[in-house]
Short mmCIF file of C-alpha atoms and ligand atoms in Angstrom, two decimals:
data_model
loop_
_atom_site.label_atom_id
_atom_site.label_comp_id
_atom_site.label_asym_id
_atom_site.label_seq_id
_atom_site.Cartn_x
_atom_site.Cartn_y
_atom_site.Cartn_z
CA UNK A 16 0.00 0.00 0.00
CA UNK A 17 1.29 3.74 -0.55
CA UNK A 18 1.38 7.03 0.96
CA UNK A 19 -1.62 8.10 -0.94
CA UNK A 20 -3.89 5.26 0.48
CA UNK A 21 -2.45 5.09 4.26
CA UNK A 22 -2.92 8.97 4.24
CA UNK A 23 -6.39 9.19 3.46
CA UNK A 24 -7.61 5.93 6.02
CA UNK A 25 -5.46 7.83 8.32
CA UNK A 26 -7.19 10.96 7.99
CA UNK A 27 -11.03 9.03 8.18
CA UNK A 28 -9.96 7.65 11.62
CA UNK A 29 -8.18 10.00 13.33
CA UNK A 30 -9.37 12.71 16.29
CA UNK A 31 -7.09 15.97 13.85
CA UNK A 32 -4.63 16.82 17.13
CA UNK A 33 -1.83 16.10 14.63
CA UNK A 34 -0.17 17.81 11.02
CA UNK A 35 1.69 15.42 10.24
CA UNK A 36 3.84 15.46 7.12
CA UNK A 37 2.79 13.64 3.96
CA UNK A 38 4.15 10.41 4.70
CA UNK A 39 3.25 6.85 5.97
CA UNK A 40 6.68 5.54 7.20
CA UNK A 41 7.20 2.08 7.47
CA UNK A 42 10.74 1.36 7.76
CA UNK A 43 14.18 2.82 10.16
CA UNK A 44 17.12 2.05 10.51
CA UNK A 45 20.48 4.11 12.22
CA UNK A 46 18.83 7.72 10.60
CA UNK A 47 17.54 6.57 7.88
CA UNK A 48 13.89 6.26 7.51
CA UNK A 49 11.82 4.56 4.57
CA UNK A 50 7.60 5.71 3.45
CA UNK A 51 5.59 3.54 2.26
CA UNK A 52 6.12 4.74 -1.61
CA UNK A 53 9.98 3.50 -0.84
CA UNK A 54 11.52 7.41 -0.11
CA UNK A 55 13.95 7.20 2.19
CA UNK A 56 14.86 10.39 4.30
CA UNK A 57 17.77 11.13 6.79
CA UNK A 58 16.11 11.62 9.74
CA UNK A 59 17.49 14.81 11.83
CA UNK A 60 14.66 14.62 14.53
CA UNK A 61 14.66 11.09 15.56
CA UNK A 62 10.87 10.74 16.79
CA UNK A 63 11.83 14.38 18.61
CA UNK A 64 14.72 13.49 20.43
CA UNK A 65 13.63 10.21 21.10
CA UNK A 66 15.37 7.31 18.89
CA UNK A 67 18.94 8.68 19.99
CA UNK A 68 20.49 5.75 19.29
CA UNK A 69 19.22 5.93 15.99
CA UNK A 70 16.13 3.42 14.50
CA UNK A 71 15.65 -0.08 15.62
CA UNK A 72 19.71 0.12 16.61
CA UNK A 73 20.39 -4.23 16.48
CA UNK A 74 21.06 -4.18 20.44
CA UNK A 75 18.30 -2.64 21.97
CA UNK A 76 16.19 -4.42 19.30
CA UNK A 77 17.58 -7.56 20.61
CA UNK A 78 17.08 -6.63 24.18
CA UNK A 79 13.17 -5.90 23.24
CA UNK A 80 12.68 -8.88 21.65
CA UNK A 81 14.41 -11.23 24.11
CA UNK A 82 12.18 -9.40 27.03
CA UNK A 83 9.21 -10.01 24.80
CA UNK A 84 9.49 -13.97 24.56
CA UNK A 85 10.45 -14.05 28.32
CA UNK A 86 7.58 -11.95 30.60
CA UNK A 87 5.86 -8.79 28.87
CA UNK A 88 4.14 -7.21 32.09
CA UNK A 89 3.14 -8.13 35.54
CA UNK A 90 2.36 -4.50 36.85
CA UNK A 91 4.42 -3.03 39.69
CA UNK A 92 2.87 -5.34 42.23
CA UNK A 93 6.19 -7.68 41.41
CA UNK A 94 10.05 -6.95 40.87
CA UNK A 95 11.05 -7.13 37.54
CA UNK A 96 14.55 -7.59 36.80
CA UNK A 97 15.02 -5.23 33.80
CA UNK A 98 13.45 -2.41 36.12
CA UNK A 99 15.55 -3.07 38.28
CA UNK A 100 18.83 -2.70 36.07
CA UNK A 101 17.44 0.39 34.63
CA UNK A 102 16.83 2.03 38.20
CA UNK A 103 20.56 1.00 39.11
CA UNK A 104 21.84 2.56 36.34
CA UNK A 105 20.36 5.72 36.47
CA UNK A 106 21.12 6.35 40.10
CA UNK A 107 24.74 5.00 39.85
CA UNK A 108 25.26 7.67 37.03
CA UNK A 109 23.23 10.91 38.71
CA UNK A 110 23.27 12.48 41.83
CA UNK A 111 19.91 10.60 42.67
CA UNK A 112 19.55 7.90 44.79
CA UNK A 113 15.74 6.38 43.99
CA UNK A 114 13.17 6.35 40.75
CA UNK A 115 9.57 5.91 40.04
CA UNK A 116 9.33 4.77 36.47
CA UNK A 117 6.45 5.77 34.54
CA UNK A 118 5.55 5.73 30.71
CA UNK A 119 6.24 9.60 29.03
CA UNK A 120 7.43 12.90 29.84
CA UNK A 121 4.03 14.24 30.91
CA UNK A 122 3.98 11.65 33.38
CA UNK A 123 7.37 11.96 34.67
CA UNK A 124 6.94 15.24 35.32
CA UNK A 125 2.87 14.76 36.84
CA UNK A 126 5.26 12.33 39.35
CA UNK A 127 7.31 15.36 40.07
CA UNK A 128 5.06 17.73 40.66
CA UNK A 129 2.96 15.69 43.20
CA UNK A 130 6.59 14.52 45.20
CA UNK A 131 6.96 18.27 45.35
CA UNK A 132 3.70 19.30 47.15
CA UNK A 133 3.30 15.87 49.29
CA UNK A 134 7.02 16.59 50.16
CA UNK A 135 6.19 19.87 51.27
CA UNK A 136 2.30 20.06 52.09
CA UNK A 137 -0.15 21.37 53.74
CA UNK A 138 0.93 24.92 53.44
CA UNK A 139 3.11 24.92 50.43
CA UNK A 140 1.94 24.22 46.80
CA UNK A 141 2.94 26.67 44.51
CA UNK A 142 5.40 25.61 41.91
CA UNK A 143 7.43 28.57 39.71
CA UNK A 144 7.84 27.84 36.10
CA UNK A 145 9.11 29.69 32.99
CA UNK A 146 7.80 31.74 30.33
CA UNK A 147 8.43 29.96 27.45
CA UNK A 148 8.60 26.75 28.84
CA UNK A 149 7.51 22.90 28.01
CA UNK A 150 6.35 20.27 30.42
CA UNK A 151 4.09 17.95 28.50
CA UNK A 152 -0.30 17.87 28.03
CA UNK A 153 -1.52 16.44 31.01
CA UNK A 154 -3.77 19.27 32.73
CA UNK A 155 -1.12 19.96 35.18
CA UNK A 156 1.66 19.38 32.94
CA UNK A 157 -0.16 21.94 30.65
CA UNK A 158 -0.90 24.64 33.57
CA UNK A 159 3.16 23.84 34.04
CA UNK A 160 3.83 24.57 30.56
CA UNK A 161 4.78 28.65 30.36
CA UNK A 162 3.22 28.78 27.15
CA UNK A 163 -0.71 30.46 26.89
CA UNK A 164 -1.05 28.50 23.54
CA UNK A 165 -1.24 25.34 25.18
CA UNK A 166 -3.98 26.48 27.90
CA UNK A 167 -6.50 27.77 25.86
CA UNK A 168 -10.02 26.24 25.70
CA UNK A 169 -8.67 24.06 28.33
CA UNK A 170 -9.58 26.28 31.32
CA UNK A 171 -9.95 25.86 34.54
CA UNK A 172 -6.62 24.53 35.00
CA UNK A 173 -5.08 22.73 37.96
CA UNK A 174 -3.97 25.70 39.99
CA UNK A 175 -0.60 26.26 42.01
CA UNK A 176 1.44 27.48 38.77
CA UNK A 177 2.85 30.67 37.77
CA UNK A 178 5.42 31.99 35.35
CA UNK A 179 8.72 33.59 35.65
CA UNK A 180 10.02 35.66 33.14
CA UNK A 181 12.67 34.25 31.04
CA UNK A 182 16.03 34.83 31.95
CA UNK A 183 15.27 36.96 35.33
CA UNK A 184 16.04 35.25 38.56
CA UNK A 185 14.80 38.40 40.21
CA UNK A 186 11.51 37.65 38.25
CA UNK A 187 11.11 34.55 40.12
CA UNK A 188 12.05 35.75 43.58
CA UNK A 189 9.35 38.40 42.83
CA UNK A 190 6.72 35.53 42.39
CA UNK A 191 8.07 33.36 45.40
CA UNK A 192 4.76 33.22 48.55
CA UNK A 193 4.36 31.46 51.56
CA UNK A 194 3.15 29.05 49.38
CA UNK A 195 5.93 28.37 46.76
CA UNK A 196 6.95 25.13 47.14
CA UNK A 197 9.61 24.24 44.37
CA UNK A 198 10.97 25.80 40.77
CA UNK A 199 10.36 23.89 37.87
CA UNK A 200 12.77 24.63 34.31
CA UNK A 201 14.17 22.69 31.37
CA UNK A 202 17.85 23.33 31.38
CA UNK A 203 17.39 24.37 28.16
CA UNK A 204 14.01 24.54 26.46
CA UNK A 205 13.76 22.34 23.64
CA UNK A 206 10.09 23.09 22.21
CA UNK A 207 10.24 26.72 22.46
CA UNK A 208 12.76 27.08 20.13
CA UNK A 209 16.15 25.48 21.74
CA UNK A 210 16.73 28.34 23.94
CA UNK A 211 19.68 27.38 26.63
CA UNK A 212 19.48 29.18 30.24
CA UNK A 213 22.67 30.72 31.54
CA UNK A 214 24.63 28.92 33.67
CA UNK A 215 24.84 32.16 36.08
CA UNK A 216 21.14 32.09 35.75
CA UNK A 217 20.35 28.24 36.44
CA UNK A 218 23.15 28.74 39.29
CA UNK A 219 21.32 31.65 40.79
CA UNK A 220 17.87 29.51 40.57
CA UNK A 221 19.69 27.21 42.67
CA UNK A 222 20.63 30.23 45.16
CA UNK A 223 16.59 30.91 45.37
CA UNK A 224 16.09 27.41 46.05
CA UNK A 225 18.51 27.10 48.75
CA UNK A 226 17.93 30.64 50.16
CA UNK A 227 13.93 29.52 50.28
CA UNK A 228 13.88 26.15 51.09
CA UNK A 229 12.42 25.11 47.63
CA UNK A 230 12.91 21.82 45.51
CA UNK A 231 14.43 22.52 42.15
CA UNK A 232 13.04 20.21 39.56
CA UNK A 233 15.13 19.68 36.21
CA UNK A 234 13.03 18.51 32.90
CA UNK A 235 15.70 16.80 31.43
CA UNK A 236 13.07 15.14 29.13
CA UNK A 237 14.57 16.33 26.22
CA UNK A 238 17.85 17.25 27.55
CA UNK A 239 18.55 14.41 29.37
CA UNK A 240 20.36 10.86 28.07
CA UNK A 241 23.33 12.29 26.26
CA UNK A 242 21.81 14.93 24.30
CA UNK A 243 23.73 17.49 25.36
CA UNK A 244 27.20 15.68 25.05
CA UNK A 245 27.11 14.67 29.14
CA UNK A 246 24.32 12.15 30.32
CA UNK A 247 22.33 14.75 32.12
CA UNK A 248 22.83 18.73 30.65
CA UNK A 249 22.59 19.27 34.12
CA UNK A 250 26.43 18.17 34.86
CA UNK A 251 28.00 20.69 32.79
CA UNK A 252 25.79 23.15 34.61
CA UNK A 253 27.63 23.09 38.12
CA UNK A 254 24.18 23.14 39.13
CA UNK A 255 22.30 19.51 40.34
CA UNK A 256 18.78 19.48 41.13
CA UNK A 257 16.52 17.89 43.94
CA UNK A 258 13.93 15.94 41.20
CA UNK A 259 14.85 15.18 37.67
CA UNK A 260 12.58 14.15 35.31
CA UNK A 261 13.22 11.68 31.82
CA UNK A 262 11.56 10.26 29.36
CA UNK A 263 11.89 10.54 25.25
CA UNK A 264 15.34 8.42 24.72
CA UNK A 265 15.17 6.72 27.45
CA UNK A 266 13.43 3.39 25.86
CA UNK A 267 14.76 5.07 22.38
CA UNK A 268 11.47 4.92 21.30
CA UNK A 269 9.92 2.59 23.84
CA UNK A 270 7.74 4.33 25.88
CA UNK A 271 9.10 4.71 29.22
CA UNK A 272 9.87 7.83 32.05
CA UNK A 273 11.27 7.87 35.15
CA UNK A 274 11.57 10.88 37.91
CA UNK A 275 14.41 10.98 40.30
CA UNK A 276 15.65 12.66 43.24
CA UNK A 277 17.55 11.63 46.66
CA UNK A 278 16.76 9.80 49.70
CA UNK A 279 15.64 12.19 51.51
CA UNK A 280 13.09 13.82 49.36
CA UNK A 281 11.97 10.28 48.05
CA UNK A 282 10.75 9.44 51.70
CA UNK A 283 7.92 11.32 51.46
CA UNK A 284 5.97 8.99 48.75
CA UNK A 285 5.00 5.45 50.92
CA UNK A 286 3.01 2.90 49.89
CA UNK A 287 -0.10 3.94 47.46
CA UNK A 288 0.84 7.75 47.11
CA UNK A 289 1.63 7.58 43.99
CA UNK A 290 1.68 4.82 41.00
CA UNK A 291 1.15 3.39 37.76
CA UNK A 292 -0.15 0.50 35.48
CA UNK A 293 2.78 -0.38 33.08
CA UNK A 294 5.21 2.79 34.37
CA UNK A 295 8.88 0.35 33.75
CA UNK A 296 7.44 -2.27 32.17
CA UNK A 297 9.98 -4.86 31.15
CA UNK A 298 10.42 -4.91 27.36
CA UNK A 299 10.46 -1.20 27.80
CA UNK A 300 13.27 -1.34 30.82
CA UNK A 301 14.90 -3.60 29.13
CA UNK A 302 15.25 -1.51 25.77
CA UNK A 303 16.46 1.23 28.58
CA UNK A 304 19.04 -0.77 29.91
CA UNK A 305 20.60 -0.93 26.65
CA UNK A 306 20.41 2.81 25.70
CA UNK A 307 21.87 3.52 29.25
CA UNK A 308 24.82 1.01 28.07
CA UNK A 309 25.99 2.27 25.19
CA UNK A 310 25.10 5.78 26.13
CA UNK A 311 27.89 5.17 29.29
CA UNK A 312 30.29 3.50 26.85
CA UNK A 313 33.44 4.26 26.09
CA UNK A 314 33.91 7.36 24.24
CA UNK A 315 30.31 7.41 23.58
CA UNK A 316 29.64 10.87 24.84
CA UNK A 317 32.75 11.89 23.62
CA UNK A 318 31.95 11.37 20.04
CA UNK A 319 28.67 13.47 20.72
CA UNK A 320 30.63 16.53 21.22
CA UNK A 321 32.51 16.10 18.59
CA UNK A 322 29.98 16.21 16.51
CA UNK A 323 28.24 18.91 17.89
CA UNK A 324 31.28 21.07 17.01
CA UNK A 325 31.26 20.00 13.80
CA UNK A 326 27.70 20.65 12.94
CA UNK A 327 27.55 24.14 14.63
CA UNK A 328 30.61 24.66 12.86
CA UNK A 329 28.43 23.95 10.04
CA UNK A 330 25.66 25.55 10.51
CA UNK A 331 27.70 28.86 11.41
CA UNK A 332 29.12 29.08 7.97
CA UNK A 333 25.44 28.22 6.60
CA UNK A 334 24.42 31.56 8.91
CA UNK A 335 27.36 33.21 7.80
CA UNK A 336 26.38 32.65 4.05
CA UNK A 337 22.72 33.55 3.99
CA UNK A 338 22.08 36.41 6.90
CA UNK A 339 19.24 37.66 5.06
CA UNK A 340 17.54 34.04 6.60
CA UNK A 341 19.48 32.80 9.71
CA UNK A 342 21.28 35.07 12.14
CA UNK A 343 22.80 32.63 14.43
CA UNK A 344 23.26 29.01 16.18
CA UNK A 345 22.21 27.85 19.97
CA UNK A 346 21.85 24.97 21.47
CA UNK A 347 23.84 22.34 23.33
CA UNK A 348 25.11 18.90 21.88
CA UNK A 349 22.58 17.54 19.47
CA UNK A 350 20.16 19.91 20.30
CA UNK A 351 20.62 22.46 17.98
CA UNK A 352 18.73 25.39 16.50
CA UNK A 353 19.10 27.63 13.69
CA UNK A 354 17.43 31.21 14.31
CA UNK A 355 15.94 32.54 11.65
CA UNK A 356 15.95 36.39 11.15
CA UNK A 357 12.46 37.79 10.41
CA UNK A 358 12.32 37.05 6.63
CA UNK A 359 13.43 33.65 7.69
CA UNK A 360 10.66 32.99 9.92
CA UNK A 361 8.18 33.87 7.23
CA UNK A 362 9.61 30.99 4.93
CA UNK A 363 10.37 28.83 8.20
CA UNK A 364 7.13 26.05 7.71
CA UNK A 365 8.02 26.30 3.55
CA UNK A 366 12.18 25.62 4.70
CA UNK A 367 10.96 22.42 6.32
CA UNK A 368 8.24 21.58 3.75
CA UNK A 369 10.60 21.83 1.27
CA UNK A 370 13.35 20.01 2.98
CA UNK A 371 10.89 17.15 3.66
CA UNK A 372 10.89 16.58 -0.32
CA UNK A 373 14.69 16.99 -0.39
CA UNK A 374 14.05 13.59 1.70
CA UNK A 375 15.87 15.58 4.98
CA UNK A 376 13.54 15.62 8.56
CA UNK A 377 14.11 18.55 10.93
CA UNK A 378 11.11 20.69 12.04
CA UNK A 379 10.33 24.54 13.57
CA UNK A 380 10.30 25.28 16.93
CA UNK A 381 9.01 28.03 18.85
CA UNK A 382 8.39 29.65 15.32
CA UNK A 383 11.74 31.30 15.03
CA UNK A 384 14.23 28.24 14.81
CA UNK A 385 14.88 25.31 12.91
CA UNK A 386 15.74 22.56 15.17
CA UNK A 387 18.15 19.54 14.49
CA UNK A 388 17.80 16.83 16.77
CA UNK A 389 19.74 13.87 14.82
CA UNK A 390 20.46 10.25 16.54
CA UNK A 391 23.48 10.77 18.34
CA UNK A 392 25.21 8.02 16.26
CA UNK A 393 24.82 10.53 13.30
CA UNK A 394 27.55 10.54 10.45
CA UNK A 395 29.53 13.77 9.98
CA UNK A 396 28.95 12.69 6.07
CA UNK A 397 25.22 12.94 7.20
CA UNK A 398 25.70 16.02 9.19
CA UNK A 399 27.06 17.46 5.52
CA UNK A 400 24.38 15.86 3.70
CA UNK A 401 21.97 17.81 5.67
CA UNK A 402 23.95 20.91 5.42
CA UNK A 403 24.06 20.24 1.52
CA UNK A 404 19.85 20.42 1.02
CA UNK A 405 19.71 23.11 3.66
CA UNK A 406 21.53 24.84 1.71
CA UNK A 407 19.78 23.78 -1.72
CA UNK A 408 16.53 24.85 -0.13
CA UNK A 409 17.90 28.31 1.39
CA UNK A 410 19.37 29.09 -2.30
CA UNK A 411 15.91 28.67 -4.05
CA UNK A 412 14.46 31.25 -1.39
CA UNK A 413 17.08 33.86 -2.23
C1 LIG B 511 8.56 16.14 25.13
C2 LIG B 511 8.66 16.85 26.42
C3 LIG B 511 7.76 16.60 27.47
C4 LIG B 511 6.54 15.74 27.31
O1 LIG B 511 6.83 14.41 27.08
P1 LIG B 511 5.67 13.41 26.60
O2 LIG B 511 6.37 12.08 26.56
O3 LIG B 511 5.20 13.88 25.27
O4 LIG B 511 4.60 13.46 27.62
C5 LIG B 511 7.98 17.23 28.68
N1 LIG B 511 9.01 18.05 28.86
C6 LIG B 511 9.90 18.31 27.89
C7 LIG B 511 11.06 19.22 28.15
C8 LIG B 511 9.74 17.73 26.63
O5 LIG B 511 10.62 18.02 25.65
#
């Protein structure tokens, strides 16, 4: 069957919360992906961060399917080995000491938010976020979310939010109450357009924390799991937080979270506070075990950075060459955006459209930047390739 058939059963059946691109894909592999009609693309957004290790990579596929002919689920009224090796490993490489797996980001960070207010309830509640920000589409991950875009039509929402200003740490002292219980920030936000925070800023955010008594909870959803160039952006931050959240490559595209923080903080969820149905299920532990293996390997991480100099060396010249379109580079590892100047941003959805049929993924974020988010095993042959039709496309806009 082709795109043209898949495309129109899809749109009979599904609820429209999606625009997807014209494509049924039905094939991956490392960052290639294959449609239906037999158009393969180089994939530089990896199921949004997710497939870091690049599509169906041989040993986590292995890992899935041996977990699959041996026990599928239980539910989280047994111990499951491959939960357990998954917990071990994230502790033993953070500065957390326990983990409550669950299934997404959303959830993750739904985990976090209720450890911070049982951890510090009755009187405080309040949790600071970010303008700008992205914490996932549950109704309290929404209200989280610093973004009004997300909230409409969706009101009343779970209260106990507000926003910060970005960039201000006196912003967010301004907003601090009696009832304040913890801050809440991506350590660099990914869906509004791959904007990093400071390090002086993220440091002084720890400063209110400490100076208040409030939690400091890292989304490391999209940050977190090497795509920075460290395993967690937030240890080339000098700043570690109380509650970390994961999820996207965690299962590299199994779907699995997990929210972590230290022994002390942990205490406060006992027995039937807090749980879920398949939150660490095996096949998707077990696919995490894996990533968390060769993401710890040797010169694994290493390689990462490497790269990332090489493709913001890239797309610097790229910047360089056209600054009637892009007027700079951000990011952090293989989380990188180009910003677009204005006139770029009114050709940003035709730049991706049109790199789509040059057969090259990346999308727009925050409606200013085109963000790459590759595998982390990318090629710097693919890193060129891309560069190549970016630069194909930009030329036909000139
Ligand atoms: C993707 C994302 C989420 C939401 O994750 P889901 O798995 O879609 O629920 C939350 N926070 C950040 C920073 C994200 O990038």
């Amino acid at each position: 069957m082709k795109n043209a058939t898949w495309i129109q059963r899809s749109e009979t059946v599904f609820i429209g919360t999606y625009n997807r691109f014209p494509a049924a894909m039905v094939r991956g592999s490392g960052c290639c992906l294959w449609d239906a009609d037999g158009k393969k693309y180089l994939d530089f957004l990896a199921g949004i961060a997710v497939c870091s290790l690049g599509h169906c990579h041989p040993q986590v596929t292995e890992a899935i399917c041996r977990q699959a002919g041996a026990l599928v689920h239980v539910s989280n009224l047994f111990h499951t080995p491959p939960q357990i090796e998954l917990a071990e490993l994230l502790v033993s490489n953070s500065f957390a000491d326990r983990v409550f797996m669950c299934n997404s980001g959303a959830e993750a960070n739904e985990a976090a938010i209720k450890l911070a207010r049982i951890h510090s309830s009755p009187e405080r509640y309040e949790i600071i976020a970010l303008a700008g920000s992205f914490h996932g589409r549950t109704l309290a991950t929404v209200a989280a979310t610093g973004q009004p875009k997300f909230h409409q039509g969706f009101e009343p929402l779970p209260q106990g939010f507000v926003h910060a200003e970005f960039g201000s740490p006196q912003a967010i002292e301004q907003l601090i109450s009696p009832h304040t219980c913890a801050i809440l920030c991506e350590p660099l936000q990914g869906e509004s357009g791959v904007r990093p925070l400071d390090t002086e800023y993220l440091q002084a955010i720890r400063s209110i924390c400490d100076r208040h008594g409030l939690l400091l909870i890292f989304d490391e959803v999209q940050t977190g799991l090497g795509r920075t160039g460290s395993l967690f952006a937030y240890e080339q931050l000098g700043v570690t937080p109380d509650i970390m959240t994961l999820a996207k490559a965690l299962g590299n595209g199994l779907p699995i979270g997990a929210m972590l923080t230290t022994d002390r903080i942990a205490a406060s969820l006992t027995v039937g506070s807090h749980a879920s149905t398949f939150g660490g299920n095996p096949v998707a532990a077990a696919a995490g075990v894996e990533v968390l293996k060769i993401l710890l390997s040797d010169g694994f991480l290493d390689a990462v950075q490497e790269k990332s100099r090489y493709f913001v060396a890239q797309l610097e010249t790229v910047a360089a060459q056209y600054p009637h379109l892009a007027s700079g580079v951000r990011g952090a590892g293989l989380l990188l955006g180009l910003v677009l100047t204005d006139r770029g941003i009114e050709e940003g959805a035709a730049i991706v459209q049109q790199m789509f049929e040059e057969g090259v993924l990346i999308n727009f974020a925050g409606n200013r930047v085109l963000r790459f988010v590759p595998p982390l095993i990318v090629t710097k042959e693919e890193i060129d390739e891309l560069i190549s039709k970016l630069c194909t496309v930009f030329d036909r806009l000139t």
